[in-house]
Amino acid sequence: MGARFEELAWRETPIGAISLRRRRDPALQVEVYEVKLDDEYLMSSLFPVAEIELARLGLADLTGDTLDVVVGGLGLGYTACTALADPRVRTLLVVEAIEDVIDWHRRGLLPFAAGLAEDPRTRFVRADFFAAVAGDEGFDAEAPGRRFDAVLLDVDHSPRNVLHPSHAPFYTPDGLRRLAGLLRPEGVFALWSDDPPDDSFTAALGTVFTTAQAHIVPFANPLTGGQSANTVYVARR
């Protein structure tokens, strides 16, 4: 790439201006892909570890050879691609509120997510994940009330730090109970969070699900030269 910086896509949305940027990091000698919402960084290809672990941890304990999975929030595609790498995954429904994000993948703007949009198991659904949980049809309008083996969610920064106030009710026992109703028996809900484990949220999960655990996911931070960490919650019906 000749330029040090390039804005690949930009669009105003109901929650702010979202943009996809590519830049060359001279110190690391790598191309970095970043997503911003207004002036706030949402995700970076420098830090994919926890997004990958969201799928690995979420699917790890599931039994059966044919799994139907929902990914809430497409982003750079790491969670969805990791889910598809599991040969047991039969169908992958990706629920994404912003059409432009889906378009990035259909246009092949993210080389590390190549093949995601073309995989016959993948279906993109342009919808608000939280509204779908609160509604009557669920995630799949073609099969209202359809249940899944796993729901993997990466939209908000954390249960307490949401991108829009309308998301907050989902993280209460009532909201989680509605989500559990869209899972098959022994199905799994897994959630990415940028914050340390939240005991109150783990307790809320425990009021709805049979088991609930917060996993700390450490990763090398090339910007600081040290280590950072995210949290992945895994709850099972």
Coordinates of N, CA and C in Angstrom, one line a residue:
M1 N 0.8 -1.2 0.0 CA 0.0 0.0 0.0 C 0.9 1.2 0.0
G2 N 0.6 2.2 -0.9 CA 1.5 3.3 -1.0 C 1.2 4.3 0.1
A3 N 0.0 4.6 0.4 CA -0.4 5.6 1.4 C -0.3 5.1 2.8
R4 N 0.1 6.0 3.7 CA 0.2 5.6 5.1 C -1.2 5.4 5.7
F5 N -2.2 6.2 5.2 CA -3.5 6.1 5.8 C -4.6 6.2 4.6
E6 N -5.6 5.4 4.8 CA -6.7 5.5 3.8 C -8.1 5.2 4.5
E7 N -9.0 6.0 4.3 CA -10.4 5.8 4.8 C -11.1 5.0 3.7
L8 N -11.4 3.7 4.0 CA -12.0 2.8 3.0 C -13.5 3.0 2.9
A9 N -14.2 3.4 4.0 CA -15.6 3.6 4.0 C -16.0 4.5 5.1
W10 N -17.1 5.3 4.9 CA -17.7 6.2 5.9 C -19.1 6.4 5.7
R11 N -19.9 6.4 6.8 CA -21.3 6.6 6.7 C -21.9 7.1 8.0
E12 N -22.9 8.0 7.9 CA -23.7 8.5 9.1 C -24.7 7.4 9.4
T13 N -24.8 7.0 10.6 CA -25.8 6.1 11.1 C -26.6 6.7 12.2
P14 N -27.7 6.0 12.7 CA -28.5 6.5 13.8 C -27.7 6.6 15.1
I15 N -26.6 5.9 15.2 CA -25.8 6.0 16.4 C -24.5 6.8 16.2
G16 N -24.3 7.4 15.1 CA -23.1 8.1 14.8 C -22.5 7.8 13.5
A17 N -21.4 8.5 13.1 CA -20.7 8.2 11.9 C -19.7 7.0 12.1
I18 N -19.9 6.0 11.2 CA -19.0 4.8 11.3 C -18.1 4.8 10.2
S19 N -16.8 4.5 10.4 CA -15.8 4.5 9.3 C -14.9 3.3 9.5
L20 N -14.4 2.9 8.3 CA -13.4 1.8 8.3 C -12.1 2.4 7.7
R21 N -11.0 2.3 8.4 CA -9.8 2.9 8.0 C -8.7 1.9 7.9
R22 N -7.8 2.1 7.0 CA -6.6 1.3 6.9 C -5.3 2.2 7.0
R23 N -4.4 1.8 7.8 CA -3.2 2.6 7.9 C -2.0 1.6 8.0
R24 N -0.8 2.2 7.7 CA 0.4 1.4 7.8 C 1.1 1.9 9.1
D25 N 1.4 0.9 10.0 CA 2.1 1.2 11.2 C 3.6 1.1 11.0
P26 N 4.3 2.2 11.0 CA 5.7 2.2 10.6 C 6.6 1.4 11.6
A27 N 6.1 1.4 12.9 CA 6.9 0.7 13.9 C 6.7 -0.8 13.8
L28 N 5.5 -1.2 13.6 CA 5.2 -2.7 13.5 C 5.4 -3.2 12.1
Q29 N 5.4 -2.3 11.1 CA 5.5 -2.8 9.7 C 4.3 -3.7 9.3
V30 N 3.1 -3.3 9.7 CA 1.9 -4.0 9.4 C 0.8 -3.1 9.0
E31 N -0.1 -3.6 8.2 CA -1.3 -2.8 7.9 C -2.3 -3.0 9.0
V32 N -2.9 -1.9 9.5 CA -3.9 -2.0 10.6 C -5.2 -1.5 10.1
Y33 N -6.3 -2.3 10.3 CA -7.6 -2.0 10.0 C -8.4 -1.6 11.3
E34 N -9.0 -0.4 11.2 CA -9.7 0.1 12.4 C -11.1 0.5 12.1
V35 N -12.0 0.4 13.0 CA -13.4 0.8 12.9 C -13.6 1.9 14.0
K36 N -14.1 3.1 13.5 CA -14.4 4.1 14.5 C -15.9 4.5 14.4
L37 N -16.5 4.9 15.5 CA -17.8 5.4 15.6 C -17.6 6.9 16.1
D38 N -17.9 7.8 15.2 CA -17.5 9.2 15.5 C -16.0 9.2 15.8
D39 N -15.6 9.7 16.9 CA -14.2 9.8 17.3 C -13.7 8.6 18.2
E40 N -14.6 7.7 18.4 CA -14.3 6.6 19.3 C -13.9 5.3 18.5
Y41 N -12.8 4.7 19.0 CA -12.4 3.5 18.3 C -13.2 2.3 18.8
L42 N -13.8 1.5 17.9 CA -14.5 0.4 18.3 C -13.7 -0.9 18.2
M43 N -12.9 -1.0 17.2 CA -12.1 -2.3 17.1 C -10.9 -2.1 16.2
S44 N -9.9 -2.9 16.3 CA -8.7 -2.8 15.5 C -8.2 -4.2 15.2
S45 N -7.6 -4.4 14.0 CA -7.0 -5.7 13.7 C -5.8 -6.0 14.5
L46 N -5.3 -5.0 15.2 CA -4.1 -5.3 16.1 C -4.5 -6.1 17.3
F47 N -5.8 -6.1 17.6 CA -6.2 -6.8 18.9 C -7.4 -7.8 18.6
P48 N -7.1 -8.9 17.8 CA -8.2 -9.8 17.5 C -8.4 -10.9 18.5
V49 N -7.5 -11.1 19.5 CA -7.5 -12.3 20.3 C -8.8 -12.6 21.0
A50 N -9.4 -11.6 21.7 CA -10.6 -11.8 22.4 C -11.8 -12.1 21.5
E51 N -11.8 -11.4 20.3 CA -12.9 -11.7 19.4 C -12.9 -13.1 18.9
I52 N -11.6 -13.6 18.7 CA -11.5 -15.0 18.3 C -11.9 -16.0 19.4
E53 N -11.4 -15.6 20.6 CA -11.8 -16.5 21.8 C -13.3 -16.4 22.1
L54 N -14.0 -15.4 21.7 CA -15.4 -15.4 21.9 C -16.1 -16.6 21.2
A55 N -15.6 -16.8 20.0 CA -16.2 -18.0 19.3 C -15.7 -19.3 19.8
R56 N -14.4 -19.4 20.1 CA -13.8 -20.6 20.6 C -14.4 -21.0 21.9
L57 N -14.4 -20.1 22.9 CA -15.0 -20.4 24.2 C -16.5 -20.7 24.1
G58 N -17.2 -19.9 23.2 CA -18.6 -20.1 23.1 C -19.0 -21.4 22.6
L59 N -18.2 -22.0 21.7 CA -18.6 -23.2 21.0 C -17.9 -24.4 21.7
A60 N -16.9 -24.2 22.5 CA -16.1 -25.3 23.0 C -16.8 -26.4 23.7
D61 N -17.8 -26.1 24.5 CA -18.5 -27.2 25.3 C -19.8 -27.7 24.7
L62 N -20.1 -27.2 23.5 CA -21.3 -27.7 22.8 C -21.1 -29.1 22.3
T63 N -22.1 -29.9 22.4 CA -22.1 -31.2 21.8 C -22.9 -31.3 20.5
G64 N -22.7 -32.3 19.8 CA -23.5 -32.4 18.5 C -22.6 -32.1 17.3
D65 N -23.0 -32.6 16.2 CA -22.2 -32.4 15.0 C -22.7 -31.4 14.0
T66 N -23.9 -30.8 14.4 CA -24.5 -29.8 13.5 C -25.0 -28.7 14.4
L67 N -24.3 -27.6 14.3 CA -24.6 -26.4 15.2 C -25.1 -25.2 14.4
D68 N -26.1 -24.6 14.9 CA -26.7 -23.4 14.3 C -26.3 -22.2 15.2
V69 N -25.6 -21.3 14.7 CA -25.0 -20.2 15.5 C -25.4 -18.8 15.0
V70 N -25.6 -17.9 16.0 CA -25.8 -16.5 15.7 C -24.6 -15.7 16.2
V71 N -24.1 -14.8 15.3 CA -23.1 -13.8 15.7 C -23.8 -12.5 15.7
G72 N -23.8 -11.8 16.9 CA -24.4 -10.5 17.0 C -23.3 -9.4 16.9
G73 N -23.3 -8.7 15.8 CA -22.2 -7.7 15.6 C -21.1 -8.3 14.7
L74 N -21.0 -7.8 13.5 CA -20.1 -8.4 12.5 C -18.7 -7.8 12.6
G75 N -18.6 -6.5 12.7 CA -17.3 -5.8 12.9 C -16.3 -6.3 11.8
L76 N -15.1 -6.6 12.2 CA -14.0 -7.0 11.3 C -14.1 -8.4 10.9
G77 N -15.0 -9.2 11.6 CA -15.3 -10.5 11.1 C -14.5 -11.6 11.8
Y78 N -13.8 -11.3 12.8 CA -12.9 -12.3 13.5 C -13.8 -13.4 14.2
T79 N -14.8 -13.0 14.9 CA -15.7 -14.0 15.6 C -16.4 -14.9 14.6
A80 N -17.0 -14.3 13.5 CA -17.7 -15.1 12.6 C -16.8 -16.0 11.8
C81 N -15.6 -15.6 11.4 CA -14.7 -16.5 10.7 C -14.2 -17.6 11.6
T82 N -14.0 -17.3 12.9 CA -13.6 -18.4 13.8 C -14.7 -19.4 14.0
A83 N -15.9 -18.9 14.1 CA -17.1 -19.9 14.2 C -17.1 -20.8 13.0
L84 N -16.9 -20.2 11.8 CA -17.0 -21.0 10.6 C -15.8 -22.0 10.5
A85 N -14.8 -21.8 11.2 CA -13.6 -22.7 11.2 C -14.0 -24.0 12.0
D86 N -15.0 -24.0 12.8 CA -15.5 -25.1 13.5 C -16.3 -26.0 12.5
P87 N -15.9 -27.2 12.2 CA -16.6 -28.0 11.2 C -18.0 -28.4 11.6
R88 N -18.3 -28.2 12.9 CA -19.7 -28.6 13.3 C -20.7 -27.6 13.0
V89 N -20.3 -26.3 12.7 CA -21.2 -25.2 12.4 C -21.9 -25.5 11.1
R90 N -23.2 -25.6 11.1 CA -24.0 -25.9 9.9 C -24.5 -24.6 9.3
T91 N -24.9 -23.7 10.2 CA -25.4 -22.4 9.7 C -24.9 -21.3 10.6
L92 N -24.6 -20.2 10.0 CA -24.1 -19.0 10.7 C -25.0 -17.8 10.3
L93 N -25.8 -17.3 11.3 CA -26.6 -16.1 11.0 C -25.9 -14.9 11.7
V94 N -25.5 -14.0 10.9 CA -24.8 -12.8 11.4 C -25.8 -11.6 11.4
V95 N -26.1 -11.2 12.6 CA -27.0 -10.1 12.8 C -26.2 -8.8 13.0
E96 N -26.4 -7.9 12.0 CA -25.6 -6.6 12.0 C -26.6 -5.5 11.7
A97 N -26.6 -4.4 12.5 CA -27.5 -3.3 12.4 C -27.1 -2.4 11.3
I98 N -25.9 -2.3 10.9 CA -25.4 -1.3 9.9 C -25.1 -2.0 8.6
E99 N -25.8 -1.7 7.6 CA -25.7 -2.3 6.3 C -24.3 -2.1 5.7
D100 N -23.7 -0.9 6.0 CA -22.3 -0.7 5.5 C -21.3 -1.7 6.0
V101 N -21.4 -2.1 7.2 CA -20.5 -3.1 7.7 C -20.6 -4.4 7.0
I102 N -21.8 -4.8 6.7 CA -22.0 -6.0 5.9 C -21.4 -5.8 4.5
D103 N -21.6 -4.6 3.9 CA -21.0 -4.3 2.6 C -19.5 -4.4 2.6
W104 N -18.8 -4.0 3.7 CA -17.4 -4.1 3.7 C -16.9 -5.5 3.4
H105 N -17.7 -6.5 4.0 CA -17.3 -7.9 3.8 C -17.7 -8.4 2.4
R106 N -18.8 -8.0 1.9 CA -19.2 -8.4 0.6 C -18.3 -7.8 -0.5
R107 N -17.7 -6.6 -0.2 CA -16.8 -6.0 -1.2 C -15.4 -6.5 -1.0
G108 N -15.1 -7.3 0.0 CA -13.8 -7.8 0.2 C -12.8 -6.8 0.7
L109 N -13.2 -5.9 1.5 CA -12.3 -4.8 2.0 C -11.4 -5.3 3.1
L110 N -11.7 -6.5 3.7 CA -11.0 -7.0 4.8 C -10.3 -8.3 4.5
P111 N -9.1 -8.3 4.0 CA -8.4 -9.5 3.5 C -8.4 -10.7 4.5
F112 N -8.3 -10.4 5.8 CA -8.2 -11.5 6.8 C -9.5 -12.1 7.0
A113 N -10.6 -11.5 6.5 CA -11.9 -12.2 6.6 C -12.4 -12.7 5.3
A114 N -11.5 -12.9 4.4 CA -11.8 -13.5 3.0 C -12.5 -14.8 3.1
G115 N -13.6 -14.9 2.4 CA -14.4 -16.2 2.4 C -15.6 -16.2 3.3
L116 N -15.7 -15.2 4.2 CA -16.8 -15.2 5.1 C -18.1 -14.9 4.4
A117 N -18.1 -13.9 3.6 CA -19.4 -13.6 2.9 C -19.8 -14.7 1.8
E118 N -18.8 -15.3 1.3 CA -19.0 -16.3 0.2 C -19.4 -17.7 0.8
D119 N -19.1 -18.0 2.0 CA -19.3 -19.3 2.6 C -20.8 -19.6 2.6
P120 N -21.3 -20.7 2.0 CA -22.7 -21.0 1.9 C -23.4 -21.1 3.2
R121 N -22.7 -21.3 4.3 CA -23.3 -21.4 5.6 C -23.6 -20.1 6.2
T122 N -23.1 -19.0 5.6 CA -23.3 -17.6 6.2 C -24.5 -17.0 5.6
R123 N -25.3 -16.3 6.5 CA -26.3 -15.5 6.0 C -26.3 -14.2 6.9
F124 N -26.2 -13.1 6.2 CA -26.2 -11.8 6.9 C -27.6 -11.3 7.1
V125 N -28.0 -10.8 8.2 CA -29.3 -10.3 8.5 C -29.1 -8.8 9.0
R126 N -29.6 -7.9 8.2 CA -29.5 -6.5 8.6 C -30.6 -6.2 9.6
A127 N -30.2 -6.2 10.9 CA -31.2 -6.0 12.0 C -30.5 -5.5 13.2
D128 N -31.3 -4.9 14.1 CA -30.8 -4.6 15.4 C -30.9 -5.8 16.3
F129 N -29.8 -6.3 16.8 CA -29.7 -7.5 17.6 C -30.6 -7.4 18.8
F130 N -30.6 -6.2 19.5 CA -31.3 -6.0 20.8 C -32.8 -5.9 20.5
A131 N -33.2 -5.3 19.4 CA -34.6 -5.3 19.0 C -35.1 -6.6 18.7
A132 N -34.2 -7.4 18.0 CA -34.6 -8.8 17.7 C -34.9 -9.7 18.9
V133 N -34.1 -9.5 19.9 CA -34.3 -10.2 21.2 C -35.6 -9.8 21.8
A134 N -35.9 -8.5 21.8 CA -37.1 -8.0 22.5 C -38.3 -8.3 21.7
G135 N -38.2 -8.6 20.4 CA -39.4 -8.7 19.5 C -39.9 -10.1 19.6
D136 N -40.9 -10.4 18.7 CA -41.6 -11.7 18.7 C -41.0 -12.7 17.7
E137 N -40.3 -12.2 16.7 CA -39.8 -13.1 15.7 C -38.5 -13.7 16.0
G138 N -37.7 -13.0 16.8 CA -36.4 -13.5 17.1 C -35.4 -13.1 16.0
F139 N -34.3 -13.8 15.8 CA -33.3 -13.4 14.9 C -33.6 -13.7 13.4
D140 N -34.4 -14.7 13.1 CA -34.6 -15.2 11.8 C -36.1 -14.9 11.3
A141 N -36.3 -13.8 10.6 CA -37.6 -13.5 10.1 C -38.2 -14.6 9.2
E142 N -37.3 -15.4 8.6 CA -37.8 -16.4 7.7 C -38.3 -17.6 8.5
A143 N -37.9 -17.7 9.8 CA -38.4 -18.8 10.6 C -38.6 -18.2 12.0
P144 N -39.7 -17.5 12.2 CA -39.9 -16.8 13.5 C -39.9 -17.8 14.7
G145 N -39.2 -17.3 15.8 CA -39.0 -18.2 16.9 C -37.9 -19.2 16.8
R146 N -37.2 -19.2 15.7 CA -36.2 -20.2 15.6 C -35.2 -20.2 16.7
R147 N -34.7 -21.4 17.2 CA -33.8 -21.5 18.2 C -32.4 -21.9 17.7
F148 N -31.4 -21.6 18.5 CA -30.0 -21.8 18.0 C -29.2 -22.5 19.1
D149 N -28.1 -23.0 18.7 CA -27.2 -23.7 19.7 C -26.3 -22.7 20.4
A150 N -26.0 -21.6 19.8 CA -25.1 -20.6 20.4 C -25.4 -19.2 19.8
V151 N -25.3 -18.2 20.7 CA -25.4 -16.8 20.3 C -24.1 -16.2 20.9
L152 N -23.3 -15.6 20.0 CA -22.1 -14.9 20.3 C -22.2 -13.4 20.0
L153 N -22.1 -12.6 21.1 CA -22.4 -11.2 21.0 C -21.2 -10.3 21.2
D154 N -20.9 -9.4 20.3 CA -19.8 -8.4 20.4 C -20.3 -7.1 19.7
V155 N -21.0 -6.3 20.5 CA -21.5 -5.0 20.0 C -21.1 -3.9 20.9
D156 N -21.5 -4.0 22.2 CA -21.2 -2.9 23.2 C -19.8 -3.1 23.7
H157 N -19.3 -2.0 24.4 CA -18.0 -2.1 25.0 C -18.1 -3.0 26.2
S158 N -19.2 -3.0 26.9 CA -19.4 -3.9 28.1 C -20.8 -3.8 28.5
P159 N -21.3 -4.7 29.4 CA -22.7 -4.5 29.8 C -23.0 -3.2 30.5
R160 N -22.0 -2.5 31.0 CA -22.3 -1.2 31.6 C -21.9 0.0 30.7
N161 N -21.2 -0.3 29.7 CA -20.8 0.8 28.8 C -21.3 0.4 27.4
V162 N -22.6 0.9 27.1 CA -23.3 0.5 25.9 C -23.1 1.6 24.9
L163 N -23.3 1.2 23.6 CA -23.2 2.2 22.5 C -24.4 3.1 22.4
H164 N -25.5 2.5 22.9 CA -26.8 3.3 22.8 C -27.7 2.9 24.0
P165 N -28.3 3.8 24.6 CA -29.2 3.5 25.8 C -30.2 2.4 25.6
S166 N -30.7 2.2 24.4 CA -31.7 1.2 24.1 C -31.1 -0.2 24.3
H167 N -29.8 -0.4 24.3 CA -29.2 -1.7 24.5 C -29.2 -2.1 26.0
A168 N -29.3 -1.2 26.9 CA -29.1 -1.5 28.3 C -30.1 -2.5 28.9
P169 N -31.4 -2.5 28.5 CA -32.3 -3.5 29.1 C -31.9 -4.9 28.8
F170 N -31.2 -5.2 27.7 CA -30.8 -6.5 27.4 C -30.0 -7.2 28.5
Y171 N -29.1 -6.4 29.2 CA -28.2 -6.9 30.1 C -28.8 -7.2 31.5
T172 N -30.1 -7.0 31.6 CA -30.8 -7.3 32.9 C -31.3 -8.7 32.8
P173 N -31.7 -9.3 34.0 CA -32.3 -10.7 33.9 C -33.4 -10.8 33.0
D174 N -34.3 -9.8 32.9 CA -35.4 -9.9 31.9 C -34.9 -10.0 30.5
G175 N -34.0 -9.2 30.1 CA -33.4 -9.2 28.8 C -32.7 -10.5 28.5
L176 N -31.9 -11.0 29.4 CA -31.2 -12.2 29.3 C -32.2 -13.4 29.2
R177 N -33.3 -13.3 29.9 CA -34.3 -14.4 29.8 C -34.9 -14.5 28.4
R178 N -35.1 -13.4 27.8 CA -35.6 -13.4 26.5 C -34.6 -14.0 25.5
L179 N -33.3 -13.7 25.7 CA -32.3 -14.3 24.9 C -32.2 -15.8 25.1
A180 N -32.3 -16.2 26.3 CA -32.3 -17.7 26.6 C -33.4 -18.4 25.9
G181 N -34.5 -17.8 25.7 CA -35.6 -18.4 25.0 C -35.4 -18.6 23.6
L182 N -34.3 -18.0 23.0 CA -34.0 -18.3 21.6 C -32.8 -19.3 21.5
L183 N -32.5 -19.9 22.6 CA -31.5 -21.0 22.6 C -32.1 -22.3 22.8
R184 N -31.5 -23.3 22.2 CA -31.9 -24.7 22.4 C -31.5 -25.2 23.8
P185 N -32.1 -26.2 24.3 CA -31.6 -26.8 25.6 C -30.1 -27.0 25.6
E186 N -29.5 -26.5 26.6 CA -28.0 -26.6 26.8 C -27.3 -25.7 25.8
G187 N -28.0 -24.8 25.2 CA -27.4 -23.8 24.3 C -26.6 -22.8 25.1
V188 N -25.7 -22.1 24.3 CA -24.7 -21.2 25.0 C -24.9 -19.8 24.5
F189 N -24.8 -18.8 25.5 CA -24.7 -17.4 25.2 C -23.3 -17.0 25.6
A190 N -22.5 -16.3 24.7 CA -21.2 -15.8 25.0 C -21.1 -14.4 24.6
L191 N -20.4 -13.6 25.4 CA -20.4 -12.1 25.3 C -19.0 -11.6 25.5
W192 N -18.6 -10.7 24.5 CA -17.3 -10.0 24.6 C -17.5 -8.8 25.4
S193 N -16.5 -8.4 26.2 CA -16.5 -7.2 27.0 C -15.1 -6.6 27.1
D194 N -15.0 -5.3 27.0 CA -13.7 -4.6 27.1 C -13.3 -4.3 28.6
D195 N -14.3 -4.5 29.5 CA -14.0 -4.3 30.9 C -13.6 -5.5 31.6
P196 N -13.0 -5.4 32.8 CA -12.7 -6.6 33.7 C -14.1 -7.3 34.0
P197 N -14.0 -8.5 34.5 CA -15.2 -9.3 34.9 C -16.0 -8.5 35.9
D198 N -17.3 -8.5 35.6 CA -18.3 -7.7 36.4 C -19.1 -8.7 37.2
D199 N -18.9 -8.8 38.5 CA -19.6 -9.8 39.3 C -21.1 -9.6 39.3
S200 N -21.6 -8.4 39.2 CA -23.0 -8.2 39.1 C -23.6 -8.8 37.9
F201 N -22.9 -8.6 36.8 CA -23.4 -9.1 35.5 C -23.3 -10.7 35.5
T202 N -22.3 -11.2 36.0 CA -22.1 -12.7 36.1 C -23.3 -13.2 37.0
A203 N -23.6 -12.5 38.0 CA -24.7 -12.9 38.9 C -26.1 -12.9 38.1
A204 N -26.2 -11.8 37.3 CA -27.5 -11.7 36.5 C -27.5 -12.9 35.5
L205 N -26.4 -13.3 34.9 CA -26.4 -14.4 34.0 C -26.8 -15.7 34.8
G206 N -26.3 -15.8 36.1 CA -26.6 -17.0 36.9 C -28.0 -17.1 37.3
T207 N -28.8 -16.0 37.3 CA -30.2 -16.1 37.6 C -31.0 -16.7 36.4
V208 N -30.4 -16.7 35.2 CA -31.2 -17.1 34.0 C -30.6 -18.4 33.5
F209 N -29.3 -18.6 33.5 CA -28.7 -19.7 32.9 C -28.2 -20.7 34.0
T210 N -28.0 -22.0 33.6 CA -27.6 -23.0 34.5 C -26.2 -22.8 35.0
T211 N -25.3 -22.4 34.1 CA -23.9 -22.0 34.4 C -23.5 -20.7 33.8
A212 N -22.6 -20.0 34.5 CA -22.2 -18.7 34.0 C -20.7 -18.5 34.5
Q213 N -19.9 -18.1 33.5 CA -18.5 -17.9 33.9 C -17.9 -16.7 33.1
A214 N -17.0 -16.0 33.8 CA -16.3 -14.9 33.1 C -14.9 -15.3 32.9
H215 N -14.4 -15.3 31.7 CA -13.1 -15.7 31.3 C -12.2 -14.4 31.0
I216 N -11.1 -14.3 31.7 CA -10.2 -13.2 31.3 C -9.3 -13.7 30.2
V217 N -9.3 -12.8 29.1 CA -8.5 -13.2 27.9 C -7.4 -12.2 27.7
P218 N -6.1 -12.6 28.1 CA -5.0 -11.7 28.0 C -4.5 -11.7 26.6
F219 N -3.8 -10.6 26.2 CA -3.2 -10.5 24.8 C -2.1 -9.5 24.9
A220 N -1.1 -9.7 24.0 CA 0.0 -8.8 23.9 C -0.5 -7.5 23.3
N221 N -0.1 -6.4 23.8 CA -0.5 -5.1 23.3 C 0.7 -4.4 22.7
P222 N 0.8 -4.4 21.3 CA 2.0 -3.9 20.7 C 2.1 -2.4 20.8
L223 N 1.0 -1.7 21.2 CA 1.1 -0.2 21.4 C 1.8 0.2 22.7
T224 N 1.6 -0.6 23.7 CA 2.2 -0.4 25.0 C 3.4 -1.2 25.3
G225 N 3.6 -2.3 24.5 CA 4.7 -3.2 24.7 C 4.4 -4.1 25.9
G226 N 3.2 -4.0 26.5 CA 2.9 -4.9 27.6 C 1.7 -5.8 27.3
Q227 N 0.9 -6.1 28.3 CA -0.2 -7.0 28.1 C -1.6 -6.3 28.5
S228 N -2.6 -6.6 27.7 CA -3.9 -6.1 28.0 C -4.8 -7.3 28.2
A229 N -6.1 -7.0 28.5 CA -7.0 -8.2 28.6 C -8.5 -7.7 28.3
N230 N -9.2 -8.6 27.8 CA -10.7 -8.4 27.7 C -11.3 -9.6 28.5
T231 N -12.7 -9.5 28.5 CA -13.4 -10.6 29.2 C -14.4 -11.2 28.2
V232 N -14.5 -12.5 28.3 CA -15.5 -13.3 27.6 C -16.4 -14.0 28.6
Y233 N -17.7 -13.7 28.6 CA -18.7 -14.4 29.5 C -19.3 -15.5 28.7
V234 N -19.4 -16.7 29.3 CA -20.0 -17.8 28.7 C -21.1 -18.4 29.7
A235 N -22.3 -18.4 29.2 CA -23.4 -18.9 30.0 C -24.1 -20.0 29.2
R236 N -24.6 -21.1 29.9 CA -25.2 -22.2 29.3 C -26.6 -22.5 29.9
R237 N -27.5 -22.8 29.1 CA -28.9 -23.1 29.5 C -28.9 -24.4 30.3

